[in-house]
Amino acid sequence: MMKSYGDKLEKEKSDDTSSMGITVIVKERRLRVAIAIPMVFSLLWSHWRTLFVSKSKRMKSFASKFLVLVFSVSIFMNCGSSTMALSLMNSSINIESIKPAITISQFITSHNAARRVIGVPPLSWDSKLATFARVYANQRRKDCLLIHSPGEYRYAYGENIFWGKGRRWIATDVVASWVAEKQWYHYNTNSCSGPDCTHYTQIVWRTTKRVGCAKIVCDSGDSFAVCEYYPPGNYIGARPYIQPDKKP
C-alpha cells in the first residue's frame, strides 16, 4: 500500500517535531551544565576566601578574575543564545556582591587576631552595627572628616574611625592602623604614651562581644572606615583586659 503525499508531510512533520524535542532536551541539559559550573566555582570561591582571604591582594584579584572568566566561558560555551547568556550572567553570580563578604572577613579576622594575642574571647559580626556604621560612613562621603557619629546611639556603642589617603586601603589595613597603637599602651599603669591608644583598647576590650564595620571611598577619592562595638569599651579608669598573673 502506497503512502500518499499527505502521509509524507505528516511523517516529515513528526520527524521535525521529534528532532525539535531532542534539541530542546539537549539545550536544557546544556543550560543546566552552564548554571551548575559557575555555582560550583562560586562555592569553591566562598571556601577559598574564608581560609585565605587576608593572605594576598594579588591572589584575591587573580581569583576574582578567574571566577568571572570561568563563568563567562561556561555560559557562552553551553548556551545557544547570547541574550540568555547575558541574562544568566547578571542574575546568577555578581562578582561585586562577593567584595562585601571579603571586607567583613578581613574586619572580623583582624580584630580577633589582636584579641587572641592578649587572651580575650573573639568578637562576632553584628549586621545591625554594620548597618549603623554604613549609614554614618555615607554621611562622611562628601567631606571624609574624622568626626565621630552624633546622636543617642553614639554612647550606646563604642566607635573607631579611620581616614586614609587614596582608595588603596583594605579592611585589614584599617584595623592594623588601630592595633598599631598597642606600642603606646602600658598595661601596668593603664596609660598611653602616644597620640592615642583608645582605638586599640576598644578592639581588645574584654567585655565587648560584637562588632560591625563599613568602609567607603569618599568623593575626594580617599578612604573612610568606621567600626561600631557592643557593649562599648574605654570606660575611664578601667583596664581593657585582665592580664593573668605571671608565675615566677
PDB file of C-alpha atoms in Angstrom:
ATOM      1  CA  MET A   1       0.000   0.000   0.000  1.00  0.00           C
ATOM      2  CA  MET A   2       1.476   3.274  -1.143  1.00  0.00           C
ATOM      3  CA  LYS A   3       1.641   6.276   1.157  1.00  0.00           C
ATOM      4  CA  SER A   4       0.039   9.482  -0.033  1.00  0.00           C
ATOM      5  CA  TYR A   5       1.763  12.871  -0.247  1.00  0.00           C
ATOM      6  CA  GLY A   6      -0.191  13.882   2.851  1.00  0.00           C
ATOM      7  CA  ASP A   7       1.250  10.896   4.743  1.00  0.00           C
ATOM      8  CA  LYS A   8       4.733  12.004   3.698  1.00  0.00           C
ATOM      9  CA  LEU A   9       4.143  15.520   5.024  1.00  0.00           C
ATOM     10  CA  GLU A  10       2.838  14.141   8.304  1.00  0.00           C
ATOM     11  CA  LYS A  11       5.909  11.922   8.628  1.00  0.00           C
ATOM     12  CA  GLU A  12       8.252  14.826   7.920  1.00  0.00           C
ATOM     13  CA  LYS A  13       6.367  16.985  10.416  1.00  0.00           C
ATOM     14  CA  SER A  14       6.602  14.215  13.008  1.00  0.00           C
ATOM     15  CA  ASP A  15      10.326  13.858  12.353  1.00  0.00           C
ATOM     16  CA  ASP A  16      10.798  17.594  12.699  1.00  0.00           C
ATOM     17  CA  THR A  17       8.863  17.588  15.994  1.00  0.00           C
ATOM     18  CA  SER A  18      10.966  14.735  17.334  1.00  0.00           C
ATOM     19  CA  SER A  19      14.152  16.484  16.302  1.00  0.00           C
ATOM     20  CA  MET A  20      12.939  19.658  17.955  1.00  0.00           C
ATOM     21  CA  GLY A  21      12.138  17.735  21.135  1.00  0.00           C
ATOM     22  CA  ILE A  22      15.625  16.230  21.166  1.00  0.00           C
ATOM     23  CA  THR A  23      17.137  19.651  20.537  1.00  0.00           C
ATOM     24  CA  VAL A  24      15.183  21.165  23.446  1.00  0.00           C
ATOM     25  CA  ILE A  25      16.294  18.380  25.772  1.00  0.00           C
ATOM     26  CA  VAL A  26      19.908  18.828  24.740  1.00  0.00           C
ATOM     27  CA  LYS A  27      19.703  22.587  25.218  1.00  0.00           C
ATOM     28  CA  GLU A  28      18.062  22.136  28.623  1.00  0.00           C
ATOM     29  CA  ARG A  29      20.850  19.802  29.689  1.00  0.00           C
ATOM     30  CA  ARG A  30      23.489  22.176  28.393  1.00  0.00           C
ATOM     31  CA  LEU A  31      21.764  25.029  30.187  1.00  0.00           C
ATOM     32  CA  ARG A  32      21.822  23.074  33.449  1.00  0.00           C
ATOM     33  CA  VAL A  33      25.526  22.484  32.974  1.00  0.00           C
ATOM     34  CA  ALA A  34      26.020  26.173  32.233  1.00  0.00           C
ATOM     35  CA  ILE A  35      24.331  27.090  35.504  1.00  0.00           C
ATOM     36  CA  ALA A  36      25.942  24.318  37.552  1.00  0.00           C
ATOM     37  CA  ILE A  37      29.546  25.122  36.611  1.00  0.00           C
ATOM     38  CA  PRO A  38      29.584  28.708  37.951  1.00  0.00           C
ATOM     39  CA  MET A  39      27.639  27.617  41.043  1.00  0.00           C
ATOM     40  CA  VAL A  40      30.328  25.056  41.852  1.00  0.00           C
ATOM     41  CA  PHE A  41      33.075  27.612  41.360  1.00  0.00           C
ATOM     42  CA  SER A  42      31.117  30.061  43.496  1.00  0.00           C
ATOM     43  CA  LEU A  43      31.059  27.547  46.358  1.00  0.00           C
ATOM     44  CA  LEU A  44      34.771  26.899  45.910  1.00  0.00           C
ATOM     45  CA  TRP A  45      35.356  30.639  45.966  1.00  0.00           C
ATOM     46  CA  SER A  46      33.429  31.001  49.245  1.00  0.00           C
ATOM     47  CA  HIS A  47      35.509  28.262  50.846  1.00  0.00           C
ATOM     48  CA  TRP A  48      38.734  29.761  49.485  1.00  0.00           C
ATOM     49  CA  ARG A  49      38.070  33.281  50.723  1.00  0.00           C
ATOM     50  CA  THR A  50      37.239  32.007  54.237  1.00  0.00           C
ATOM     51  CA  LEU A  51      40.630  30.323  54.501  1.00  0.00           C
ATOM     52  CA  PHE A  52      42.905  32.680  52.618  1.00  0.00           C
ATOM     53  CA  VAL A  53      41.089  35.999  52.327  1.00  0.00           C
ATOM     54  CA  SER A  54      43.747  38.011  54.131  1.00  0.00           C
ATOM     55  CA  LYS A  55      46.783  36.320  52.592  1.00  0.00           C
ATOM     56  CA  SER A  56      47.423  38.249  49.403  1.00  0.00           C
ATOM     57  CA  LYS A  57      45.785  41.079  47.480  1.00  0.00           C
ATOM     58  CA  ARG A  58      47.247  39.745  44.246  1.00  0.00           C
ATOM     59  CA  MET A  59      45.804  36.265  44.848  1.00  0.00           C
ATOM     60  CA  LYS A  60      42.361  37.733  45.578  1.00  0.00           C
ATOM     61  CA  SER A  61      42.436  39.789  42.408  1.00  0.00           C
ATOM     62  CA  PHE A  62      43.517  36.789  40.337  1.00  0.00           C
ATOM     63  CA  ALA A  63      40.849  34.558  41.889  1.00  0.00           C
ATOM     64  CA  SER A  64      38.105  37.109  41.197  1.00  0.00           C
ATOM     65  CA  LYS A  65      39.112  37.449  37.544  1.00  0.00           C
ATOM     66  CA  PHE A  66      39.425  33.668  37.196  1.00  0.00           C
ATOM     67  CA  LEU A  67      35.911  33.144  38.577  1.00  0.00           C
ATOM     68  CA  VAL A  68      34.450  35.667  36.131  1.00  0.00           C
ATOM     69  CA  LEU A  69      36.360  34.049  33.229  1.00  0.00           C
ATOM     70  CA  VAL A  70      35.168  30.526  34.085  1.00  0.00           C
ATOM     71  CA  PHE A  71      31.609  31.757  34.483  1.00  0.00           C
ATOM     72  CA  SER A  72      31.646  33.581  31.157  1.00  0.00           C
ATOM     73  CA  VAL A  73      33.173  30.685  29.217  1.00  0.00           C
ATOM     74  CA  SER A  74      30.777  28.145  30.705  1.00  0.00           C
ATOM     75  CA  ILE A  75      27.768  30.268  29.803  1.00  0.00           C
ATOM     76  CA  PHE A  76      28.754  31.049  26.224  1.00  0.00           C
ATOM     77  CA  MET A  77      30.002  27.511  25.501  1.00  0.00           C
ATOM     78  CA  ASN A  78      26.848  25.871  26.762  1.00  0.00           C
ATOM     79  CA  CYS A  79      24.110  28.270  25.733  1.00  0.00           C
ATOM     80  CA  GLY A  80      22.944  28.823  22.200  1.00  0.00           C
ATOM     81  CA  SER A  81      21.624  32.319  22.869  1.00  0.00           C
ATOM     82  CA  SER A  82      23.927  35.196  23.765  1.00  0.00           C
ATOM     83  CA  THR A  83      20.936  37.082  25.167  1.00  0.00           C
ATOM     84  CA  MET A  84      20.181  34.235  27.555  1.00  0.00           C
ATOM     85  CA  ALA A  85      23.868  34.043  28.469  1.00  0.00           C
ATOM     86  CA  LEU A  86      23.979  37.705  29.397  1.00  0.00           C
ATOM     87  CA  SER A  87      20.773  37.353  31.397  1.00  0.00           C
ATOM     88  CA  LEU A  88      22.144  34.401  33.337  1.00  0.00           C
ATOM     89  CA  MET A  89      25.438  36.184  33.899  1.00  0.00           C
ATOM     90  CA  ASN A  90      23.649  39.117  35.501  1.00  0.00           C
ATOM     91  CA  SER A  91      21.295  37.054  37.642  1.00  0.00           C
ATOM     92  CA  SER A  92      23.359  34.071  38.803  1.00  0.00           C
ATOM     93  CA  ILE A  93      26.649  35.446  40.166  1.00  0.00           C
ATOM     94  CA  ASN A  94      27.554  39.075  40.652  1.00  0.00           C
ATOM     95  CA  ILE A  95      31.239  39.317  41.440  1.00  0.00           C
ATOM     96  CA  GLU A  96      30.687  42.704  43.065  1.00  0.00           C
ATOM     97  CA  SER A  97      28.490  41.052  45.696  1.00  0.00           C
ATOM     98  CA  ILE A  98      31.458  38.985  46.840  1.00  0.00           C
ATOM     99  CA  LYS A  99      33.531  42.043  47.815  1.00  0.00           C
ATOM    100  CA  PRO A 100      31.470  42.981  50.929  1.00  0.00           C
ATOM    101  CA  ALA A 101      31.881  39.424  52.224  1.00  0.00           C
ATOM    102  CA  ILE A 102      35.652  39.718  51.798  1.00  0.00           C
ATOM    103  CA  THR A 103      35.670  43.032  53.664  1.00  0.00           C
ATOM    104  CA  ILE A 104      33.636  41.556  56.535  1.00  0.00           C
ATOM    105  CA  SER A 105      36.007  38.624  56.793  1.00  0.00           C
ATOM    106  CA  GLN A 106      39.011  40.968  56.881  1.00  0.00           C
ATOM    107  CA  PHE A 107      37.464  43.132  59.585  1.00  0.00           C
ATOM    108  CA  ILE A 108      36.490  40.275  61.875  1.00  0.00           C
ATOM    109  CA  THR A 109      39.682  38.265  61.332  1.00  0.00           C
ATOM    110  CA  SER A 110      41.922  41.246  62.056  1.00  0.00           C
ATOM    111  CA  HIS A 111      40.010  42.156  65.213  1.00  0.00           C
ATOM    112  CA  ASN A 112      40.090  38.636  66.585  1.00  0.00           C
ATOM    113  CA  ALA A 113      43.779  38.202  65.798  1.00  0.00           C
ATOM    114  CA  ALA A 114      44.540  41.163  68.079  1.00  0.00           C
ATOM    115  CA  ARG A 115      42.234  39.845  70.795  1.00  0.00           C
ATOM    116  CA  ARG A 116      43.752  36.371  70.604  1.00  0.00           C
ATOM    117  CA  VAL A 117      47.190  37.771  71.426  1.00  0.00           C
ATOM    118  CA  ILE A 118      46.117  39.039  74.828  1.00  0.00           C
ATOM    119  CA  GLY A 119      43.687  36.189  75.540  1.00  0.00           C
ATOM    120  CA  VAL A 120      40.213  37.703  75.301  1.00  0.00           C
ATOM    121  CA  PRO A 121      37.278  35.973  73.542  1.00  0.00           C
ATOM    122  CA  PRO A 122      36.675  36.638  69.819  1.00  0.00           C
ATOM    123  CA  LEU A 123      34.109  39.096  68.528  1.00  0.00           C
ATOM    124  CA  SER A 124      31.161  38.134  66.345  1.00  0.00           C
ATOM    125  CA  TRP A 125      29.853  40.134  63.391  1.00  0.00           C
ATOM    126  CA  ASP A 126      26.668  42.138  64.011  1.00  0.00           C
ATOM    127  CA  SER A 127      24.697  43.221  60.948  1.00  0.00           C
ATOM    128  CA  LYS A 128      22.807  45.876  62.943  1.00  0.00           C
ATOM    129  CA  LEU A 129      26.083  47.515  63.977  1.00  0.00           C
ATOM    130  CA  ALA A 130      27.345  47.198  60.399  1.00  0.00           C
ATOM    131  CA  THR A 131      24.232  48.985  59.108  1.00  0.00           C
ATOM    132  CA  PHE A 132      24.707  51.778  61.621  1.00  0.00           C
ATOM    133  CA  ALA A 133      28.356  52.064  60.539  1.00  0.00           C
ATOM    134  CA  ARG A 134      27.386  52.107  56.858  1.00  0.00           C
ATOM    135  CA  VAL A 135      24.786  54.839  57.336  1.00  0.00           C
ATOM    136  CA  TYR A 136      27.255  57.043  59.183  1.00  0.00           C
ATOM    137  CA  ALA A 137      30.095  56.341  56.735  1.00  0.00           C
ATOM    138  CA  ASN A 138      27.845  57.518  53.890  1.00  0.00           C
ATOM    139  CA  GLN A 139      27.246  60.764  55.793  1.00  0.00           C
ATOM    140  CA  ARG A 140      31.012  61.368  55.660  1.00  0.00           C
ATOM    141  CA  ARG A 141      31.271  60.596  51.941  1.00  0.00           C
ATOM    142  CA  LYS A 142      31.408  64.255  50.895  1.00  0.00           C
ATOM    143  CA  ASP A 143      33.990  65.515  53.417  1.00  0.00           C
ATOM    144  CA  CYS A 144      35.741  62.344  54.714  1.00  0.00           C
ATOM    145  CA  LEU A 145      36.368  64.087  58.048  1.00  0.00           C
ATOM    146  CA  LEU A 146      37.462  62.169  61.155  1.00  0.00           C
ATOM    147  CA  ILE A 147      34.377  63.048  63.156  1.00  0.00           C
ATOM    148  CA  HIS A 148      32.583  60.581  65.422  1.00  0.00           C
ATOM    149  CA  SER A 149      28.906  59.865  64.856  1.00  0.00           C
ATOM    150  CA  PRO A 150      26.404  62.016  66.772  1.00  0.00           C
ATOM    151  CA  GLY A 151      23.105  61.035  68.351  1.00  0.00           C
ATOM    152  CA  GLU A 152      21.810  58.807  71.112  1.00  0.00           C
ATOM    153  CA  TYR A 153      23.479  55.649  69.792  1.00  0.00           C
ATOM    154  CA  ARG A 154      26.899  57.298  69.887  1.00  0.00           C
ATOM    155  CA  TYR A 155      27.291  56.397  73.571  1.00  0.00           C
ATOM    156  CA  ALA A 156      25.441  53.103  73.336  1.00  0.00           C
ATOM    157  CA  TYR A 157      28.190  51.775  71.053  1.00  0.00           C
ATOM    158  CA  GLY A 158      31.946  52.026  71.043  1.00  0.00           C
ATOM    159  CA  GLU A 159      33.298  53.500  67.830  1.00  0.00           C
ATOM    160  CA  ASN A 160      36.581  53.565  65.903  1.00  0.00           C
ATOM    161  CA  ILE A 161      37.004  55.737  62.816  1.00  0.00           C
ATOM    162  CA  PHE A 162      39.703  55.808  60.136  1.00  0.00           C
ATOM    163  CA  TRP A 163      40.832  58.028  57.262  1.00  0.00           C
ATOM    164  CA  GLY A 164      43.437  57.096  54.667  1.00  0.00           C
ATOM    165  CA  LYS A 165      44.800  58.934  51.645  1.00  0.00           C
ATOM    166  CA  GLY A 166      43.626  57.299  48.428  1.00  0.00           C
ATOM    167  CA  ARG A 167      41.479  54.234  47.838  1.00  0.00           C
ATOM    168  CA  ARG A 168      44.109  51.525  48.313  1.00  0.00           C
ATOM    169  CA  TRP A 169      43.217  50.772  51.944  1.00  0.00           C
ATOM    170  CA  ILE A 170      41.535  47.445  52.688  1.00  0.00           C
ATOM    171  CA  ALA A 171      39.828  46.450  55.945  1.00  0.00           C
ATOM    172  CA  THR A 172      42.956  44.658  57.183  1.00  0.00           C
ATOM    173  CA  ASP A 173      44.940  47.901  56.815  1.00  0.00           C
ATOM    174  CA  VAL A 174      42.292  49.815  58.732  1.00  0.00           C
ATOM    175  CA  VAL A 175      42.369  47.502  61.744  1.00  0.00           C
ATOM    176  CA  ALA A 176      46.171  47.266  61.605  1.00  0.00           C
ATOM    177  CA  SER A 177      46.411  51.049  61.986  1.00  0.00           C
ATOM    178  CA  TRP A 178      44.351  50.836  65.179  1.00  0.00           C
ATOM    179  CA  VAL A 179      46.184  47.825  66.563  1.00  0.00           C
ATOM    180  CA  ALA A 180      49.497  49.654  65.988  1.00  0.00           C
ATOM    181  CA  GLU A 181      48.587  51.859  68.961  1.00  0.00           C
ATOM    182  CA  LYS A 182      49.431  48.889  71.175  1.00  0.00           C
ATOM    183  CA  GLN A 183      53.047  50.115  71.249  1.00  0.00           C
ATOM    184  CA  TRP A 184      51.981  53.130  73.291  1.00  0.00           C
ATOM    185  CA  TYR A 185      49.654  51.375  75.720  1.00  0.00           C
ATOM    186  CA  HIS A 186      51.118  50.456  79.121  1.00  0.00           C
ATOM    187  CA  TYR A 187      49.108  47.854  80.976  1.00  0.00           C
ATOM    188  CA  ASN A 188      50.823  48.280  84.364  1.00  0.00           C
ATOM    189  CA  THR A 189      49.839  51.946  84.614  1.00  0.00           C
ATOM    190  CA  ASN A 190      46.832  51.679  82.298  1.00  0.00           C
ATOM    191  CA  SER A 191      48.124  54.705  80.438  1.00  0.00           C
ATOM    192  CA  CYS A 192      49.044  55.818  76.927  1.00  0.00           C
ATOM    193  CA  SER A 193      52.355  57.442  75.992  1.00  0.00           C
ATOM    194  CA  GLY A 194      51.466  58.108  72.346  1.00  0.00           C
ATOM    195  CA  PRO A 195      48.984  60.199  70.371  1.00  0.00           C
ATOM    196  CA  ASP A 196      46.133  57.764  71.060  1.00  0.00           C
ATOM    197  CA  CYS A 197      45.547  54.253  72.385  1.00  0.00           C
ATOM    198  CA  THR A 198      41.761  54.149  72.570  1.00  0.00           C
ATOM    199  CA  HIS A 199      41.282  52.537  69.154  1.00  0.00           C
ATOM    200  CA  TYR A 200      43.437  49.615  70.260  1.00  0.00           C
ATOM    201  CA  THR A 201      41.902  49.336  73.728  1.00  0.00           C
ATOM    202  CA  GLN A 202      38.397  49.259  72.219  1.00  0.00           C
ATOM    203  CA  ILE A 203      39.422  46.435  69.908  1.00  0.00           C
ATOM    204  CA  VAL A 204      40.676  44.291  72.813  1.00  0.00           C
ATOM    205  CA  TRP A 205      38.117  45.396  75.418  1.00  0.00           C
ATOM    206  CA  ARG A 206      37.276  42.207  77.280  1.00  0.00           C
ATOM    207  CA  THR A 207      33.502  42.772  77.666  1.00  0.00           C
ATOM    208  CA  THR A 208      32.886  43.778  74.050  1.00  0.00           C
ATOM    209  CA  LYS A 209      31.229  40.908  72.178  1.00  0.00           C
ATOM    210  CA  ARG A 210      30.050  42.186  68.778  1.00  0.00           C
ATOM    211  CA  VAL A 211      31.350  44.415  66.023  1.00  0.00           C
ATOM    212  CA  GLY A 212      30.040  45.832  62.753  1.00  0.00           C
ATOM    213  CA  CYS A 213      32.022  47.951  60.296  1.00  0.00           C
ATOM    214  CA  ALA A 214      31.815  49.792  56.993  1.00  0.00           C
ATOM    215  CA  LYS A 215      34.416  51.170  54.596  1.00  0.00           C
ATOM    216  CA  ILE A 216      33.807  53.608  51.754  1.00  0.00           C
ATOM    217  CA  VAL A 217      35.705  55.701  49.221  1.00  0.00           C
ATOM    218  CA  CYS A 218      34.820  59.366  49.674  1.00  0.00           C
ATOM    219  CA  ASP A 219      34.091  61.790  46.852  1.00  0.00           C
ATOM    220  CA  SER A 220      37.672  63.030  47.256  1.00  0.00           C
ATOM    221  CA  GLY A 221      38.997  59.568  46.416  1.00  0.00           C
ATOM    222  CA  ASP A 222      40.231  58.964  49.970  1.00  0.00           C
ATOM    223  CA  SER A 223      39.117  56.112  52.245  1.00  0.00           C
ATOM    224  CA  PHE A 224      36.932  56.315  55.332  1.00  0.00           C
ATOM    225  CA  ALA A 225      36.051  53.459  57.682  1.00  0.00           C
ATOM    226  CA  VAL A 226      34.099  53.100  60.887  1.00  0.00           C
ATOM    227  CA  CYS A 227      33.538  50.199  63.294  1.00  0.00           C
ATOM    228  CA  GLU A 228      30.841  50.023  65.953  1.00  0.00           C
ATOM    229  CA  TYR A 229      31.231  47.882  69.094  1.00  0.00           C
ATOM    230  CA  TYR A 230      28.773  46.469  71.612  1.00  0.00           C
ATOM    231  CA  PRO A 231      28.957  46.537  74.531  1.00  0.00           C
ATOM    232  CA  PRO A 232      31.229  49.600  74.318  1.00  0.00           C
ATOM    233  CA  GLY A 233      34.625  49.844  75.988  1.00  0.00           C
ATOM    234  CA  ASN A 234      37.065  52.552  77.057  1.00  0.00           C
ATOM    235  CA  TYR A 235      35.497  53.264  80.427  1.00  0.00           C
ATOM    236  CA  ILE A 236      37.609  55.788  82.325  1.00  0.00           C
ATOM    237  CA  GLY A 237      39.795  54.138  84.965  1.00  0.00           C
ATOM    238  CA  ALA A 238      39.061  50.589  83.784  1.00  0.00           C
ATOM    239  CA  ARG A 239      41.560  48.284  82.109  1.00  0.00           C
ATOM    240  CA  PRO A 240      40.649  46.848  78.716  1.00  0.00           C
ATOM    241  CA  TYR A 241      41.512  43.313  79.816  1.00  0.00           C
ATOM    242  CA  ILE A 242      42.803  41.415  82.821  1.00  0.00           C
ATOM    243  CA  GLN A 243      46.343  40.237  82.418  1.00  0.00           C
ATOM    244  CA  PRO A 244      46.945  36.899  84.146  1.00  0.00           C
ATOM    245  CA  ASP A 245      49.500  36.897  86.919  1.00  0.00           C
ATOM    246  CA  LYS A 246      52.858  35.694  85.729  1.00  0.00           C
ATOM    247  CA  LYS A 247      54.201  32.690  87.594  1.00  0.00           C
ATOM    248  CA  PRO A 248      57.761  33.106  88.972  1.00  0.00           C
TER     249      PRO A 248
END
